[in-house]
């Protein structure tokens, strides 16, 4: 989010959100310091340090096995300073494997 420093791992909380006909499901994401991934996306005129503005599912990914099959919108939300910011990140179809 332009204008909000992300200089430490506790600046915000990130969530992966799957929204479909059966409801909305959120999964916490980890914050990581990753200047090599963040700096190329810094907009002209942005001020401050955004090196920890990177999120990850970690090595294990996200377990969606308990979610109903169906088509979901994928979103990423950031909670910071009492506000919630959400960006669309595509769509995914989950199928039952059992």
PDB file of C-alpha atoms in Angstrom:
ATOM      1  CA  UNK A   1       0.000   0.000   0.000  1.00  0.00           C
ATOM      2  CA  UNK A   2       1.712   3.210  -1.124  1.00  0.00           C
ATOM      3  CA  UNK A   3       2.536   5.610   1.678  1.00  0.00           C
ATOM      4  CA  UNK A   4       2.587   3.054   4.518  1.00  0.00           C
ATOM      5  CA  UNK A   5       6.005   1.903   5.672  1.00  0.00           C
ATOM      6  CA  UNK A   6       6.564  -1.833   5.741  1.00  0.00           C
ATOM      7  CA  UNK A   7       9.925  -1.797   7.445  1.00  0.00           C
ATOM      8  CA  UNK A   8       9.336  -4.617   9.948  1.00  0.00           C
ATOM      9  CA  UNK A   9       7.462  -7.898  10.070  1.00  0.00           C
ATOM     10  CA  UNK A  10       4.746  -6.580  12.437  1.00  0.00           C
ATOM     11  CA  UNK A  11       3.600  -3.659  10.255  1.00  0.00           C
ATOM     12  CA  UNK A  12       0.522  -5.515   9.006  1.00  0.00           C
ATOM     13  CA  UNK A  13      -1.239  -8.860   8.790  1.00  0.00           C
ATOM     14  CA  UNK A  14      -1.897 -10.517   5.423  1.00  0.00           C
ATOM     15  CA  UNK A  15      -4.591 -13.050   4.478  1.00  0.00           C
ATOM     16  CA  UNK A  16      -5.327 -15.240   1.478  1.00  0.00           C
ATOM     17  CA  UNK A  17      -9.086 -15.095   0.885  1.00  0.00           C
ATOM     18  CA  UNK A  18     -11.144 -17.495  -1.210  1.00  0.00           C
ATOM     19  CA  UNK A  19     -14.654 -16.231  -1.930  1.00  0.00           C
ATOM     20  CA  UNK A  20     -17.234 -18.487  -3.563  1.00  0.00           C
ATOM     21  CA  UNK A  21     -20.896 -19.512  -3.560  1.00  0.00           C
ATOM     22  CA  UNK A  22     -20.374 -21.483  -0.341  1.00  0.00           C
ATOM     23  CA  UNK A  23     -18.907 -18.540   1.549  1.00  0.00           C
ATOM     24  CA  UNK A  24     -15.711 -16.681   2.253  1.00  0.00           C
ATOM     25  CA  UNK A  25     -12.661 -18.461   3.671  1.00  0.00           C
ATOM     26  CA  UNK A  26      -9.490 -16.765   4.904  1.00  0.00           C
ATOM     27  CA  UNK A  27      -6.038 -18.088   5.677  1.00  0.00           C
ATOM     28  CA  UNK A  28      -3.297 -16.144   7.458  1.00  0.00           C
ATOM     29  CA  UNK A  29      -0.131 -15.462   5.484  1.00  0.00           C
ATOM     30  CA  UNK A  30       3.335 -14.834   6.871  1.00  0.00           C
ATOM     31  CA  UNK A  31       5.144 -11.513   6.475  1.00  0.00           C
ATOM     32  CA  UNK A  32       8.706 -11.720   5.224  1.00  0.00           C
ATOM     33  CA  UNK A  33      11.442  -9.205   4.579  1.00  0.00           C
ATOM     34  CA  UNK A  34      12.287  -9.582   0.891  1.00  0.00           C
ATOM     35  CA  UNK A  35      13.649  -6.364  -0.644  1.00  0.00           C
ATOM     36  CA  UNK A  36      14.562  -8.097  -3.922  1.00  0.00           C
ATOM     37  CA  UNK A  37      10.886  -8.957  -4.537  1.00  0.00           C
ATOM     38  CA  UNK A  38       9.409  -5.719  -3.204  1.00  0.00           C
ATOM     39  CA  UNK A  39      11.614  -2.951  -4.590  1.00  0.00           C
ATOM     40  CA  UNK A  40      10.874  -3.569  -8.297  1.00  0.00           C
ATOM     41  CA  UNK A  41       7.168  -2.896  -7.545  1.00  0.00           C
ATOM     42  CA  UNK A  42       7.770   0.377  -5.699  1.00  0.00           C
ATOM     43  CA  UNK A  43       5.843   3.185  -7.403  1.00  0.00           C
ATOM     44  CA  UNK A  44       7.471   6.492  -8.325  1.00  0.00           C
ATOM     45  CA  UNK A  45       6.954   8.951  -5.509  1.00  0.00           C
ATOM     46  CA  UNK A  46       6.582   6.293  -2.801  1.00  0.00           C
ATOM     47  CA  UNK A  47       8.429   7.295   0.343  1.00  0.00           C
ATOM     48  CA  UNK A  48       9.738   4.995   3.012  1.00  0.00           C
ATOM     49  CA  UNK A  49      10.899   1.453   3.453  1.00  0.00           C
ATOM     50  CA  UNK A  50       8.705  -1.329   2.076  1.00  0.00           C
ATOM     51  CA  UNK A  51      11.203  -4.210   2.414  1.00  0.00           C
ATOM     52  CA  UNK A  52       8.836  -6.239   4.645  1.00  0.00           C
ATOM     53  CA  UNK A  53       5.839  -5.702   2.377  1.00  0.00           C
ATOM     54  CA  UNK A  54       6.067  -9.307   1.181  1.00  0.00           C
ATOM     55  CA  UNK A  55       3.823 -12.190   2.211  1.00  0.00           C
ATOM     56  CA  UNK A  56       4.123 -15.949   1.858  1.00  0.00           C
ATOM     57  CA  UNK A  57       2.178 -19.141   2.483  1.00  0.00           C
ATOM     58  CA  UNK A  58       5.389 -20.735   3.728  1.00  0.00           C
ATOM     59  CA  UNK A  59       6.792 -24.053   2.572  1.00  0.00           C
ATOM     60  CA  UNK A  60       3.588 -25.927   3.443  1.00  0.00           C
ATOM     61  CA  UNK A  61       1.249 -23.774   1.379  1.00  0.00           C
ATOM     62  CA  UNK A  62      -2.408 -23.453   2.362  1.00  0.00           C
ATOM     63  CA  UNK A  63      -4.553 -26.470   3.192  1.00  0.00           C
ATOM     64  CA  UNK A  64      -7.873 -26.103   1.337  1.00  0.00           C
ATOM     65  CA  UNK A  65      -8.898 -29.769   1.623  1.00  0.00           C
ATOM     66  CA  UNK A  66     -11.846 -28.938   3.911  1.00  0.00           C
ATOM     67  CA  UNK A  67     -13.335 -26.380   1.508  1.00  0.00           C
ATOM     68  CA  UNK A  68     -16.279 -27.376  -0.685  1.00  0.00           C
ATOM     69  CA  UNK A  69     -15.539 -27.967  -4.362  1.00  0.00           C
ATOM     70  CA  UNK A  70     -16.303 -25.012  -6.600  1.00  0.00           C
ATOM     71  CA  UNK A  71     -15.017 -21.872  -8.255  1.00  0.00           C
ATOM     72  CA  UNK A  72     -13.493 -19.214  -6.004  1.00  0.00           C
ATOM     73  CA  UNK A  73     -12.251 -15.676  -6.422  1.00  0.00           C
ATOM     74  CA  UNK A  74      -8.775 -15.347  -4.923  1.00  0.00           C
ATOM     75  CA  UNK A  75      -7.996 -12.178  -2.987  1.00  0.00           C
ATOM     76  CA  UNK A  76      -5.185 -10.959  -0.766  1.00  0.00           C
ATOM     77  CA  UNK A  77      -6.103  -8.739   2.171  1.00  0.00           C
ATOM     78  CA  UNK A  78      -3.853  -6.614   4.349  1.00  0.00           C
ATOM     79  CA  UNK A  79      -4.933  -5.433   7.785  1.00  0.00           C
ATOM     80  CA  UNK A  80      -2.951  -2.415   8.985  1.00  0.00           C
ATOM     81  CA  UNK A  81      -3.651   0.501  11.290  1.00  0.00           C
ATOM     82  CA  UNK A  82      -7.289  -0.463  11.806  1.00  0.00           C
ATOM     83  CA  UNK A  83      -8.010  -0.618   8.070  1.00  0.00           C
ATOM     84  CA  UNK A  84      -8.463  -3.534   5.672  1.00  0.00           C
ATOM     85  CA  UNK A  85      -7.189  -3.368   2.080  1.00  0.00           C
ATOM     86  CA  UNK A  86      -8.032  -6.107  -0.457  1.00  0.00           C
ATOM     87  CA  UNK A  87      -6.764  -6.794  -3.984  1.00  0.00           C
ATOM     88  CA  UNK A  88      -8.082  -9.330  -6.488  1.00  0.00           C
ATOM     89  CA  UNK A  89      -5.586 -12.049  -7.382  1.00  0.00           C
ATOM     90  CA  UNK A  90      -7.467 -14.246  -9.868  1.00  0.00           C
ATOM     91  CA  UNK A  91      -9.772 -17.254  -9.724  1.00  0.00           C
ATOM     92  CA  UNK A  92      -9.337 -20.918  -8.856  1.00  0.00           C
ATOM     93  CA  UNK A  93     -11.462 -24.055  -9.166  1.00  0.00           C
ATOM     94  CA  UNK A  94     -11.276 -26.586  -6.349  1.00  0.00           C
ATOM     95  CA  UNK A  95     -12.261 -30.178  -7.056  1.00  0.00           C
ATOM     96  CA  UNK A  96     -12.848 -32.985  -4.599  1.00  0.00           C
ATOM     97  CA  UNK A  97     -10.082 -35.585  -4.650  1.00  0.00           C
ATOM     98  CA  UNK A  98     -11.602 -38.079  -2.235  1.00  0.00           C
TER      99      UNK A  98
END
